[in-house]
Every structure is written in structure tokens, then in C-alpha cells.
PDB file of C-alpha atoms in Angstrom:
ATOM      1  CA  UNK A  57       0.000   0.000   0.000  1.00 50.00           C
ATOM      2  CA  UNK A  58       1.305   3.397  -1.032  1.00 48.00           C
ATOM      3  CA  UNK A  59      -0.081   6.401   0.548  1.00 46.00           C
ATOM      4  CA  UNK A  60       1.601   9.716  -1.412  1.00 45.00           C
ATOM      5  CA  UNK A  61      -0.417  12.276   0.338  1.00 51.00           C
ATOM      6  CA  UNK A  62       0.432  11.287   3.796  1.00 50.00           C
ATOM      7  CA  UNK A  63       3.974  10.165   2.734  1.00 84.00           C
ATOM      8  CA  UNK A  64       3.646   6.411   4.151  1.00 91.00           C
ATOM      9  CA  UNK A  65       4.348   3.242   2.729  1.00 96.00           C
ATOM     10  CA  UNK A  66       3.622  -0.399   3.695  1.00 96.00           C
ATOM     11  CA  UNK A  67       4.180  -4.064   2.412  1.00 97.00           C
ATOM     12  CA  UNK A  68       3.997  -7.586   3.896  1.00 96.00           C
ATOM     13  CA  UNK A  69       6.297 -10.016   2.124  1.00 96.00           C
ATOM     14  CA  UNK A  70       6.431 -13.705   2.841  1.00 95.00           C
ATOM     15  CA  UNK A  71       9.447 -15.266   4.224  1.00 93.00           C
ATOM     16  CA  UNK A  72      10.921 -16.280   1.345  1.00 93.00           C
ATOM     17  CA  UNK A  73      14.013 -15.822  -0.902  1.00 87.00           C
ATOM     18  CA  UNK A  74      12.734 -13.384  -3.051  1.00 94.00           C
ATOM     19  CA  UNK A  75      11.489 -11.448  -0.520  1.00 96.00           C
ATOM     20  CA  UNK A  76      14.932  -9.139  -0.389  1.00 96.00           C
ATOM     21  CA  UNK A  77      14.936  -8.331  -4.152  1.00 97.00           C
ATOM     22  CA  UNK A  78      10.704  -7.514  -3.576  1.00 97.00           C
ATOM     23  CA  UNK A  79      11.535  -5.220  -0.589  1.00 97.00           C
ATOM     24  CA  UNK A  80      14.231  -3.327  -2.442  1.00 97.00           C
ATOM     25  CA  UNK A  81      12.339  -2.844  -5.534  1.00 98.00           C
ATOM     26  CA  UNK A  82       9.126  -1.717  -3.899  1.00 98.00           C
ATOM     27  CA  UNK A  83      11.228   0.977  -1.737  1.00 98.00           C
ATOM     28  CA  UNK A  84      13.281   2.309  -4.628  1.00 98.00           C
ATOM     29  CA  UNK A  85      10.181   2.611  -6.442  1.00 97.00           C
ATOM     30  CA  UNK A  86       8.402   4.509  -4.064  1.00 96.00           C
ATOM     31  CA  UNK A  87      10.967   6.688  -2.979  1.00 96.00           C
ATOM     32  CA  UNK A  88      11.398   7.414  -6.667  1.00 95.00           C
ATOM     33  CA  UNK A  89       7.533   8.374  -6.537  1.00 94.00           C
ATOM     34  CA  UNK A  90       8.394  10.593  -4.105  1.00 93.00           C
ATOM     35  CA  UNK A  91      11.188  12.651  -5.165  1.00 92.00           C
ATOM     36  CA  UNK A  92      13.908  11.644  -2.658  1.00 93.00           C
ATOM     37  CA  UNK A  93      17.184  12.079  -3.318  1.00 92.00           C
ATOM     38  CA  UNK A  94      19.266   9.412  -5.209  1.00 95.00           C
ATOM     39  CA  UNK A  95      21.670   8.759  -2.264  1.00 94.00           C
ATOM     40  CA  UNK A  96      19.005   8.467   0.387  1.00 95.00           C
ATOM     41  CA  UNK A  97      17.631   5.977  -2.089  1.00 96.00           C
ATOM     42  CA  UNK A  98      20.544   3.764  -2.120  1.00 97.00           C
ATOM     43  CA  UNK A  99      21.276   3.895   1.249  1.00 97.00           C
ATOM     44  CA  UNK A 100      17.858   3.074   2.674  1.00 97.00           C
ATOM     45  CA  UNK A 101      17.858   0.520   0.087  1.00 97.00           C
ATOM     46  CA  UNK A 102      20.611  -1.457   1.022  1.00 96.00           C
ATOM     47  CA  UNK A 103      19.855  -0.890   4.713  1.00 97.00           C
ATOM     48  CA  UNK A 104      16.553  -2.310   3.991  1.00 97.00           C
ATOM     49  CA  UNK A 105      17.827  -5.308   2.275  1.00 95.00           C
ATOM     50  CA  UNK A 106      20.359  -5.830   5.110  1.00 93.00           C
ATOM     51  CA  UNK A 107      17.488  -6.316   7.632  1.00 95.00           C
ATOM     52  CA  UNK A 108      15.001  -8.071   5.442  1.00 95.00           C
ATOM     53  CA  UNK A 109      17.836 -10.639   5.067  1.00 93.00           C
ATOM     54  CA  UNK A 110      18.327 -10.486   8.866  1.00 91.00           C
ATOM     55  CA  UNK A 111      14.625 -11.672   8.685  1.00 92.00           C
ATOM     56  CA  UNK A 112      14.790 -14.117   6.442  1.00 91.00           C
ATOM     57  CA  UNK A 113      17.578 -15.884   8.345  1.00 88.00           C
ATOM     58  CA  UNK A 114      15.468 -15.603  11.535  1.00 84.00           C
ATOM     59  CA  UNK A 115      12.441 -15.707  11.474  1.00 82.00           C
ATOM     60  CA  UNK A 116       9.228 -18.219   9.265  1.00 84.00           C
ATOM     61  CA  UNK A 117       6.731 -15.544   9.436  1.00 85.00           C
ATOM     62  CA  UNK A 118       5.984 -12.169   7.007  1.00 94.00           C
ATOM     63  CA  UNK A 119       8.470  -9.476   7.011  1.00 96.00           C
ATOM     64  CA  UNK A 120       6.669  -6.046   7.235  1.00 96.00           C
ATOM     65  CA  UNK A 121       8.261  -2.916   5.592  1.00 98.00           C
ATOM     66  CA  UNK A 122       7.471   0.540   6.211  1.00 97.00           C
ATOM     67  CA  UNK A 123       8.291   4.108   5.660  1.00 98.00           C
ATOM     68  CA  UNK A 124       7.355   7.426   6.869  1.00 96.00           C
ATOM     69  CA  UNK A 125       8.507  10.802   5.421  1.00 93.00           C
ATOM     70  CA  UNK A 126       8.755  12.834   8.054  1.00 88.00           C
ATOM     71  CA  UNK A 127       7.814  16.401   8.646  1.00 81.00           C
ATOM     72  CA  UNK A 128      10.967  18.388   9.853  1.00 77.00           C
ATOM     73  CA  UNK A 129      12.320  17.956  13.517  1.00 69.00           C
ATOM     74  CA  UNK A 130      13.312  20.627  15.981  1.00 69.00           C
ATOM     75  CA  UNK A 131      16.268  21.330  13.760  1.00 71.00           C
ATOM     76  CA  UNK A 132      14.185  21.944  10.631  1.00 72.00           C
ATOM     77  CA  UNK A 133      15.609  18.788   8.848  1.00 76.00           C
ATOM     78  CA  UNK A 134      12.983  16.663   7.519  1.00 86.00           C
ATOM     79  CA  UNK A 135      13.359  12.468   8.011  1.00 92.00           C
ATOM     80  CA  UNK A 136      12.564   9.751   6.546  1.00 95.00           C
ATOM     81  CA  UNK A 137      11.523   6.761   9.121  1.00 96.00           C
ATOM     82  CA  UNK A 138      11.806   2.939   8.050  1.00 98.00           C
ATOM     83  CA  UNK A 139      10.566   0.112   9.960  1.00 97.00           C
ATOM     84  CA  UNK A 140      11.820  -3.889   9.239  1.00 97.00           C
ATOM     85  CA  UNK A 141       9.180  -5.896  11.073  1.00 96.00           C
ATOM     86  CA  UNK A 142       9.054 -10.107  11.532  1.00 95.00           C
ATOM     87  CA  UNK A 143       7.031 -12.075  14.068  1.00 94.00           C
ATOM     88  CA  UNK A 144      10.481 -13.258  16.094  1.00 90.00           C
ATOM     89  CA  UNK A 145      10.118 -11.417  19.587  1.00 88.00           C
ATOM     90  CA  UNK A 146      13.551 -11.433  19.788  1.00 84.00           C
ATOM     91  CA  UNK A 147      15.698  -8.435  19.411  1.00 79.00           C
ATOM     92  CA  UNK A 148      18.556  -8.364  16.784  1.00 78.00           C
ATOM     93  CA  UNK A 149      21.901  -8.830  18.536  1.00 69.00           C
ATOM     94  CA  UNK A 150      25.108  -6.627  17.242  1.00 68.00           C
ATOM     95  CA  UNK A 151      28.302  -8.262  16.670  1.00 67.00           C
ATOM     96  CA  UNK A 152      31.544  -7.158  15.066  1.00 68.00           C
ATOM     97  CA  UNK A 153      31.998  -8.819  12.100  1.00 61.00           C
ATOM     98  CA  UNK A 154      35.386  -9.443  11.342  1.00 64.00           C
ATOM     99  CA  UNK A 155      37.140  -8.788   7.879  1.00 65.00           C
ATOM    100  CA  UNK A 156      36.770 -12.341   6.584  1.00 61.00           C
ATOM    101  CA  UNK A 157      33.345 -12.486   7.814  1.00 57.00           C
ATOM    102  CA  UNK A 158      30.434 -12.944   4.976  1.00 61.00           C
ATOM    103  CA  UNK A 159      28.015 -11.893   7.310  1.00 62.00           C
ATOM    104  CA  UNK A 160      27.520 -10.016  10.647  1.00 62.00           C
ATOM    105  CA  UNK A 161      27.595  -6.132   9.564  1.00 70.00           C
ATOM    106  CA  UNK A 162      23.903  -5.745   8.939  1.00 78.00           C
ATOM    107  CA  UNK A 163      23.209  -3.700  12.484  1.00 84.00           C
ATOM    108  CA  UNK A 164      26.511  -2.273  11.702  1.00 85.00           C
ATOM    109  CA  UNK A 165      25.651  -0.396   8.611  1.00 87.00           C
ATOM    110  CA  UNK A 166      22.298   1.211  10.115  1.00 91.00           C
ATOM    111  CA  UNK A 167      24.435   2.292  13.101  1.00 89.00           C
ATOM    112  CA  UNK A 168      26.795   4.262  10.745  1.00 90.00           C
ATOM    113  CA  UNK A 169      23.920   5.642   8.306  1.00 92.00           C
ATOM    114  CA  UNK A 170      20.883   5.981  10.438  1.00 94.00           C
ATOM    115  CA  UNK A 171      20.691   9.662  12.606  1.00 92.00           C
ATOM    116  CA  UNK A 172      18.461   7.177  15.112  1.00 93.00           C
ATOM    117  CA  UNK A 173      17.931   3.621  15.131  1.00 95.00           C
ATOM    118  CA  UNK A 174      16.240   0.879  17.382  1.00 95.00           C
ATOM    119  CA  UNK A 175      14.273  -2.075  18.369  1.00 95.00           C
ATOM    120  CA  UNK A 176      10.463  -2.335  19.676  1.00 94.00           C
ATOM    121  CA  UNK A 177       8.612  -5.524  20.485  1.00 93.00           C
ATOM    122  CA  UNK A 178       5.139  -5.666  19.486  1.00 85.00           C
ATOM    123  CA  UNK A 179       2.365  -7.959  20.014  1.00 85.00           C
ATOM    124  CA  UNK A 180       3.446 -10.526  17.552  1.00 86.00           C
ATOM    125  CA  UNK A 181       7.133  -9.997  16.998  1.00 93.00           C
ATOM    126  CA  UNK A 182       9.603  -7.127  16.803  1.00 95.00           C
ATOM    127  CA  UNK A 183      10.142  -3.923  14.482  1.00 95.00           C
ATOM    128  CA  UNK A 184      13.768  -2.971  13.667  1.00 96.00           C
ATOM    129  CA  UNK A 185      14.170   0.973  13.060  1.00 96.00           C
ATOM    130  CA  UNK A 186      15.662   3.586  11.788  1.00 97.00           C
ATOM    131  CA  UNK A 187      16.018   7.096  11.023  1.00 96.00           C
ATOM    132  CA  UNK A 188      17.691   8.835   7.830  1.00 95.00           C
ATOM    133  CA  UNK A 189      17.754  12.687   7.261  1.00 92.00           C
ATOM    134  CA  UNK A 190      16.452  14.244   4.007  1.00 91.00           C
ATOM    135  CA  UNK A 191      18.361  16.408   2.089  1.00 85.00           C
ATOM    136  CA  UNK A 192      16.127  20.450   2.352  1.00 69.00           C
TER     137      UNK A 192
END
């Protein structure tokens, strides 16, 4: 579902391998629809894919994604809010990866790109989080 007048966006994939490449495209598309910049894009892109995989490793149930433009904050800078849902209750667990590690630096890369990021339990699972300012 894609809501351009109140800036939101929301899909349900099932947990399945093609669930990555279906999250990335329907984000890139919308934010496309919406005008934001090209390196937002990419980043919330691969950030996305990062923790749809994290999903996918995890958890058997749907993987929610969903974003929120954001009006401006206190500082004037507008956001844009993205939320990686999956029915496991359990929060995501940081690790350093090491350099010959193929996996591990998911959590790591929205730490270094997010302006905020976090975890939530909800009634049926957890949401993973983050935060991204928008260029204006």
C-alpha cells in the first residue's frame, strides 16, 4: 500500500528468498515516486535489504516494511523513518563482524547511516528501526 499524500508506505512479504529483491524494488520505487534524493535511495535501500535478510535468516513468518517521510524535527531537517518488522520477539543482537566475515555487519551499517535507530517488540514480533535525514 502506497499512501503519497500522507507520505507512508507499507508491504507484507512472505518469508521467502525473493522477498529481499521484492523489498528493495518496492522501496526504490516509491521513494522514486516521491522525489527523494538518489543517495538516500541507495542507502535506505541497502539498509533495507540488510534487515530483510536479517529476517529471512530468523524468522518463518511475514516481514513487514514501512516508511514514513517525516515532517521536519526541531532542527528543521525533515526524516525519513523505516521500519523492518518479523514475528520473532527477539531483538537483533550486534556483533563485530570481522574482515573475513560474509556476514555479521547488517546492524553495523544502520548504526553508521541511520541519525536514530532501534528495536520495539510488538504484540506478535519485533520492528527494527531507523532514522535517515532528508536532504532540504
Amino acid at each position: 500500500m502506497i499512501d503519497n499524500e500522507v507520505r507512508h508506505a507499507e508491504w507484507y512479504f512472505p518469508a521467502e528468498a525473493d522477498a529481499v529483491r521484492a523489498a528493495r524494488h518496492a522501496v526504490r520505487d516509491t521513494l522514486r515516486s516521491w522525489s527523494i534524493d538518489a543517495s538516500v535511495r541507495d542507502v535506505t535501500v541497502l539498509l533495507v535489504s540488510e534487515l530483510v535478510t536479517n529476517s529471512l535468516q530468523h524468522a518463518s513468518g511475514p516481514i513487514g516494511v514501512r516508511l514514513v517521510r517525516q515532517q521536519p524535527d526541531g532542527d528543521g531537517h525533515p526524516g525519513l523513518l523505516v521500519e523492518v518488522s518479523d514475528p520473532l520477539p527477539d531483538p537483533p543482537l550486534e556483533r563485530s563482524a570481522g574482515p573475513d566475515d560474509e556476514g555479521g555487519r547488517g546492524l553495523q551499517l544502520v548504526a553508521c547511516s541511520a541519525r536514530r535507530w532501534g528495536t520495539r517488540k510488538g504484540r506478535s514480533g519485533k520492528t527494527v528501526w531507523f532514522e535517515l535525514a532528508l536532504p532540504g
